[in-house]
Coordinates of C-alpha atoms in Angstrom, one line a residue:
X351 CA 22.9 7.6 -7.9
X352 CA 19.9 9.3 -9.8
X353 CA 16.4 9.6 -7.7
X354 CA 13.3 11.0 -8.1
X355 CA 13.0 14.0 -5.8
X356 CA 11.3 17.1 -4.8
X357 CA 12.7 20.8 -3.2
X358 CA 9.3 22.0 -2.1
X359 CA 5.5 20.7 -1.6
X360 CA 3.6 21.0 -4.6
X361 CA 1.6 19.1 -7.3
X362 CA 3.5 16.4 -9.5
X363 CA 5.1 19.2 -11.4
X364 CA 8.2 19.6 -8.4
X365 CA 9.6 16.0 -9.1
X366 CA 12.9 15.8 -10.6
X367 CA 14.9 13.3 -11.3
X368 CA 18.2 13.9 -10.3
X369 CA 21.9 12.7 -9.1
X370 CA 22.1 12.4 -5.3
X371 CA 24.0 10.6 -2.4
X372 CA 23.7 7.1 -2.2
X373 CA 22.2 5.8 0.9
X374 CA 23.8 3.0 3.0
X375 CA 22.4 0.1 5.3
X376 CA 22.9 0.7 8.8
X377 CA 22.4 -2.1 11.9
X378 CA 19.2 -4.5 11.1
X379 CA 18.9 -3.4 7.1
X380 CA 19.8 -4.0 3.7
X381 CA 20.4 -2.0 0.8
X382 CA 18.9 -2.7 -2.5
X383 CA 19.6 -2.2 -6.4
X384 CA 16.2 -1.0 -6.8
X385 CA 14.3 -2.6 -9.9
X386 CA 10.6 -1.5 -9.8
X387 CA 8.9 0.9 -6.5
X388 CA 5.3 1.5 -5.8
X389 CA 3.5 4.9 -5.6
X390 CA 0.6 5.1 -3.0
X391 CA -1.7 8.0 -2.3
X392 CA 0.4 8.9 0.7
X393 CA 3.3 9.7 -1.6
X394 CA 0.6 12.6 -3.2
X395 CA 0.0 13.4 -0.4
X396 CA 3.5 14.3 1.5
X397 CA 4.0 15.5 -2.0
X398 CA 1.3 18.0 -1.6
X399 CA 1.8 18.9 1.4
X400 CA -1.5 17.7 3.2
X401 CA 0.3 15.9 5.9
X402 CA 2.8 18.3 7.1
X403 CA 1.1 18.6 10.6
X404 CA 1.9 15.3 11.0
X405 CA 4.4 13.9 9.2
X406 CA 7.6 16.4 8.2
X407 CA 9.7 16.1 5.5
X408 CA 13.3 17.0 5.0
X409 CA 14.3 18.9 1.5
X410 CA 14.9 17.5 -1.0
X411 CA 13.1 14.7 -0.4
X412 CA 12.8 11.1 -2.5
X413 CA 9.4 9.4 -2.5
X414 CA 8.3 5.9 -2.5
X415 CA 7.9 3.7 0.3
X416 CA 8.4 0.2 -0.6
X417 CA 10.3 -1.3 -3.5
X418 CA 11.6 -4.9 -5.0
X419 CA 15.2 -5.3 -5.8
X420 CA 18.1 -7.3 -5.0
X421 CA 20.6 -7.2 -2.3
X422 CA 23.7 -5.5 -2.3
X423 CA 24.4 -4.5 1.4
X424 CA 23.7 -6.2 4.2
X425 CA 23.3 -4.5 7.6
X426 CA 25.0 -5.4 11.1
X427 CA 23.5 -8.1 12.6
X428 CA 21.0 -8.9 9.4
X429 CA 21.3 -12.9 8.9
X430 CA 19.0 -15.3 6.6
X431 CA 19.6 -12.4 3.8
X432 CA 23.0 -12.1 1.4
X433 CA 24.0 -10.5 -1.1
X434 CA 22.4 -11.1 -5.0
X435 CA 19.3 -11.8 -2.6
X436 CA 15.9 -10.5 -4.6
X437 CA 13.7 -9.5 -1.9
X438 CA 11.2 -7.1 -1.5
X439 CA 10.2 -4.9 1.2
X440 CA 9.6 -1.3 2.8
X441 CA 11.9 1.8 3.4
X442 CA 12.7 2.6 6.9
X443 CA 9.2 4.6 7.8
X444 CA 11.4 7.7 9.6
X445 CA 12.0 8.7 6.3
X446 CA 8.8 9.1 5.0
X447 CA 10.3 7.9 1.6
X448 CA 13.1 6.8 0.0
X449 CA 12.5 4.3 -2.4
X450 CA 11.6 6.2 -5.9
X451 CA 16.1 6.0 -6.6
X452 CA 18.7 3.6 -8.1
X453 CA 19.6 2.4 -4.2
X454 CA 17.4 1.9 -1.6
X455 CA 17.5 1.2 2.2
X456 CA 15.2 -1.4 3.6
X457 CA 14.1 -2.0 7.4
X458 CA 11.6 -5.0 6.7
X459 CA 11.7 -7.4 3.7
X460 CA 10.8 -10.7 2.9
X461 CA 12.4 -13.3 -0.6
X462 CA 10.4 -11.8 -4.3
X463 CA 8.2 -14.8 -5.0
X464 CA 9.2 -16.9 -7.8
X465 CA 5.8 -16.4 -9.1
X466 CA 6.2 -12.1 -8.9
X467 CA 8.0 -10.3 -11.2
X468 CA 9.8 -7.1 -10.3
X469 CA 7.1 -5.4 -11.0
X470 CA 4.6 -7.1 -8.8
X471 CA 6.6 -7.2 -6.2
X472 CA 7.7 -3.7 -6.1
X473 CA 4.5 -2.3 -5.2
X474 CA 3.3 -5.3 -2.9
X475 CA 5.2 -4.8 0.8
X476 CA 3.4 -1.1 1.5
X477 CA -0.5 -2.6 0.8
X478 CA 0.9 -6.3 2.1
X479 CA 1.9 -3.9 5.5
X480 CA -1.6 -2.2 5.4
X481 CA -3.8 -5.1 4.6
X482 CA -2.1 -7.3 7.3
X483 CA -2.3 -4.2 10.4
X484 CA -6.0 -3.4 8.9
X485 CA -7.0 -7.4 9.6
X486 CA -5.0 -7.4 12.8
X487 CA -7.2 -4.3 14.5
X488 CA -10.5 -5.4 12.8
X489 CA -9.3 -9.0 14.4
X490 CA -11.2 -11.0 11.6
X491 CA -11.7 -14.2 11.8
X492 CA -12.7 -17.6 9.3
X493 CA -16.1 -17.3 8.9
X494 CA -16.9 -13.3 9.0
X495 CA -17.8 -11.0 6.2
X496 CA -15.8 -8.5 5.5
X497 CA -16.7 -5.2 3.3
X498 CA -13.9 -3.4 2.0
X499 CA -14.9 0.4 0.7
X500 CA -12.9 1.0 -2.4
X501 CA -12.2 -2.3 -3.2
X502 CA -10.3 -2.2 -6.8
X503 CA -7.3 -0.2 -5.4
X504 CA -4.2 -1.8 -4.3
X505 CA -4.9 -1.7 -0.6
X506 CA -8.3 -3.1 -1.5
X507 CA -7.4 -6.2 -3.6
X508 CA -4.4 -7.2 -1.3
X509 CA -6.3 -6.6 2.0
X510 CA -9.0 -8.7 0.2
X511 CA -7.0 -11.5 -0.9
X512 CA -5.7 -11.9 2.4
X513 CA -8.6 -11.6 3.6
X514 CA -10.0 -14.7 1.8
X515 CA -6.6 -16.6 2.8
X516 CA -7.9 -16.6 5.9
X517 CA -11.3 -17.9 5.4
X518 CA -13.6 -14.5 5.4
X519 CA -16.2 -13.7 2.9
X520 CA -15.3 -10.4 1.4
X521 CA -17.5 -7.6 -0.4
X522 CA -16.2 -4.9 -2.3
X523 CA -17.5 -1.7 -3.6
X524 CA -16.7 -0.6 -6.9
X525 CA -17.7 1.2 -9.8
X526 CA -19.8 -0.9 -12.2
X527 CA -16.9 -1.3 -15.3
X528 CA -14.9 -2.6 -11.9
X529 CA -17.4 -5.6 -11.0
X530 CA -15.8 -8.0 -13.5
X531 CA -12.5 -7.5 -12.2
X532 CA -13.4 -7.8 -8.2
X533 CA -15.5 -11.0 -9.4
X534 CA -12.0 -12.2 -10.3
X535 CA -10.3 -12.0 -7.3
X536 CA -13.5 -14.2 -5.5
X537 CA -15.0 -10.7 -4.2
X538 CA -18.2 -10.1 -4.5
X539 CA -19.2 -6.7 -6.3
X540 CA -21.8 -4.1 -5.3
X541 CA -21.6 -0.9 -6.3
X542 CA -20.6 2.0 -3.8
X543 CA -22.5 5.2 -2.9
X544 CA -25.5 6.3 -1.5
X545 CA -27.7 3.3 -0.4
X546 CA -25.4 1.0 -0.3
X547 CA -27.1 -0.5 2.8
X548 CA -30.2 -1.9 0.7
X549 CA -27.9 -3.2 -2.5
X550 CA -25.9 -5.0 0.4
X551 CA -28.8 -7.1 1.8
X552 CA -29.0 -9.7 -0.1
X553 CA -25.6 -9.9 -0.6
X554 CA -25.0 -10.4 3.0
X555 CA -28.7 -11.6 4.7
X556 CA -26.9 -11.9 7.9
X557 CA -24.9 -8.6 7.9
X558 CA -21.6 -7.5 7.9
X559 CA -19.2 -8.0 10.4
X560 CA -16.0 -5.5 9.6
X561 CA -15.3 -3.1 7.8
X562 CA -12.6 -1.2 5.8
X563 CA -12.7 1.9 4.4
X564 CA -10.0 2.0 1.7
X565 CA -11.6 4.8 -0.4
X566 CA -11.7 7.8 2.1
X567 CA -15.1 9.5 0.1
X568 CA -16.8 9.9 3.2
X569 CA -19.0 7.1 3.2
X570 CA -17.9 6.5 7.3
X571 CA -21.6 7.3 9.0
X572 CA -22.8 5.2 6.7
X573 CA -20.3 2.3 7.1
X574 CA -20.8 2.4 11.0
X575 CA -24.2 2.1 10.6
X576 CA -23.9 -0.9 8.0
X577 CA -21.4 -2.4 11.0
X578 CA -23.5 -1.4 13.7
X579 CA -20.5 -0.7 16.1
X580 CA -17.8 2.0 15.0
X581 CA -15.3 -0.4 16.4
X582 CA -15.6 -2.7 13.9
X583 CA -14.9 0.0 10.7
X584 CA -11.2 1.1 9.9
X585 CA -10.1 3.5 7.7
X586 CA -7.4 4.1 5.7
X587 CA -8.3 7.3 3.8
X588 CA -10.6 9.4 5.8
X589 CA -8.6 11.8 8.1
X590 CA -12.3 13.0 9.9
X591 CA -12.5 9.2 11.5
X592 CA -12.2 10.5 15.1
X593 CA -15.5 11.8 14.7
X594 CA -17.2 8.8 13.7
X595 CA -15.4 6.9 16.5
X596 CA -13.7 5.0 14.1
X597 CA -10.1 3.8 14.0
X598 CA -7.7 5.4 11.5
X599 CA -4.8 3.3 10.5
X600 CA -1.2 4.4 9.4
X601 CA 2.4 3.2 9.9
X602 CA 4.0 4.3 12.7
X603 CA 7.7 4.7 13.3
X604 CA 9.4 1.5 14.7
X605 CA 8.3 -2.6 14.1
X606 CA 4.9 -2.6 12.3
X607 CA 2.4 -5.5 12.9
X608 CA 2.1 -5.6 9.4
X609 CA 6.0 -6.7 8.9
X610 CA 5.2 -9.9 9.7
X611 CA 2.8 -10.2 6.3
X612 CA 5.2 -9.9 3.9
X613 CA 6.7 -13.2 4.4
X614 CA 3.0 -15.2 4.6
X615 CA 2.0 -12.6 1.5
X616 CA 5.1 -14.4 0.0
X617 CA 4.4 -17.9 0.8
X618 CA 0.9 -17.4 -0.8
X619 CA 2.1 -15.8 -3.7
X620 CA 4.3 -19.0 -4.5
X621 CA 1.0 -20.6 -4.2
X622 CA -0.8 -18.8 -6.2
X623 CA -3.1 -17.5 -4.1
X624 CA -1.8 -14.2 -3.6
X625 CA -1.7 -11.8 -7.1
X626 CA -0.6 -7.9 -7.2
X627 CA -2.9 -6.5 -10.3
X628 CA -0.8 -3.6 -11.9
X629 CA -3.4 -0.9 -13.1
X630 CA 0.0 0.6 -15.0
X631 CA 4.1 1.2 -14.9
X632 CA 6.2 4.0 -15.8
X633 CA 9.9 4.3 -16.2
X634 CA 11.5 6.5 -13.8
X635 CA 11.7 9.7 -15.7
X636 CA 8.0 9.5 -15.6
X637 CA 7.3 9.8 -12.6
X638 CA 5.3 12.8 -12.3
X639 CA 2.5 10.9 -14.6
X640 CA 2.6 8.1 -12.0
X641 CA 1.7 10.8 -9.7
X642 CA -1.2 12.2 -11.6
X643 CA -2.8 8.9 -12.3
X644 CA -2.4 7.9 -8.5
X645 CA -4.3 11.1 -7.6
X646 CA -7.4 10.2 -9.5
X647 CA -7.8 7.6 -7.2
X648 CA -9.5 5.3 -10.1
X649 CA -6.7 3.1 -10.4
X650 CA -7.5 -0.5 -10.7
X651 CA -4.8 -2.3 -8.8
X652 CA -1.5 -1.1 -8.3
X653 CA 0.8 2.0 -9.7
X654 CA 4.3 1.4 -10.6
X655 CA 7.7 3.0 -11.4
X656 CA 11.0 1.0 -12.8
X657 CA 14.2 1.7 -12.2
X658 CA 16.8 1.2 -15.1

């Protein structure tokens, strides 16, 4: 099969598309034809290197950590899931990638909604994961506002949206030429940076109850303070949380409590109450652009590649 892949850490410049080995379900997974595969900061940044204290990487390595697609293996002891299936879902999370290729191995998935196209769904599962673990820890609850830090990214509209599905009142910061667009989703707007504690008052005369920081622009003294109780801020993005006392949230190797999202995700998609906003797509070969644009960290929604 052909994959995007990478020989060494570096900046968008070391991907490569290329013909490699196809990968093959094992017990509890499927395999997909891959049609369309998000890219997420955390792609940039085993790209670049930045985690490799953490997280290592085997050479050559294929990025992309969730993708849509349809079924053409099915694991050992996989039921409820055939073949010509259209699902969508995340690579197994050992790999650290894996889904940027013609073929793809899956460890959690849930059926595309009707109402998604490839697209959509191809860069839903990794925010759906986030979004669903980020409520879990923050425990929120109908009735509570929730502030989410970086708002208009694809963590923050999806972690939003559920968010309201649940019955919380959500604020978002964003850049001013974003406002319109959060308004859209039912979040209401406020600008981010310095003082955001006084634009936030009338907004929310009774405070703010938890917190998310999905932007990572170290804004996390002043979010604590906002909360009142570093227990109730998570972050995403900022990699100095420890020292704010605040929770930092990433996958972690084996059953995520954010799996079980990406079926409810896809119930309320079906209803229209779930949508993936696609800030752009690019074709395979283009992946390094993907990349770049992902890097800016201005992207309004979500970041695609397709696969032909």
């Amino acid at each position: 099969m052909f994959a995007v892949q990478y020989h060494r850490y570096g900046g968008s410049e070391v991907l490569c598309v290329e013909e490699v080995e196809e990968p093959h379900a094992g017990p509890g997974q499927v395999r997909i034809v891959v049609r369309a595969t998000g890219v997420t900061p955390v792609d940039c940044y085993l790209r670049s290197g930045l985690l490799r204290d953490i997280a290592t990487l085997d050479f050559p390595h294929i990025p992309g950590m969730d993708a849509a697609g349809i079924v053409d293996e099915v694991g050992e002891g996989v039921t409820g899931t055939a073949v010509g299936d259209e699902v969508f879902g995340l690579v197994p999370f050992v790999n650290q990638g894996g889904a940027a290729a013609q073929y793809a191995v899956l460890e959690a998935w849930a059926p595309k909604p009707r109402s998604w196209s490839f697209e959509e769904a191809g860069g839903a599962a990794g925010n759906i994961d986030t979004a669903t673990r980020v409520l879990e820890a923050l425990e929120a609850a109908e009735g509570m506002t929730l502030l989410i830090d970086g708002a208009a990214g694809g963590v923050g509209t999806i972690t939003a949206q559920l968010a309201q599905a649940r019955g919380l009142t959500v604020i978002g910061t964003a850049s001013e030429g974003n406002h319109g667009f959060l308004d859209q989703l039912g979040v209401v707007p406020v600008t981010y940076g310095a003082g955001l504690a006084d634009r936030l008052a009338p907004l929310a005369p009774r405070g703010v109850d938890v917190v998310l920081d999905a932007a990572g622009k170290g804004s996390l003294a002043e979010l604590v303070a906002i909360a009142g109780d570093p227990h109730r801020v998570v972050t995403i993005a900022d990699f100095d949380a420890d020292r704010h006392g605040v929770r930092f949230s990433r996958s972690e190797a084996g059953e995520s409590p954010g799996w079980a999202g990406l079926p409810l995700a896809a119930d309320l998609a079906d209803q229209d109450r779930l949508a993936v906003p696609l800030h752009a797509v690019f074709p395979l070969k283009e992946a390094a652009t993907a990349h770049d644009v992902s890097a800016t960290g201005h992207a309004r929604g979500k970041i695609v590649i397709t696969v032909p």
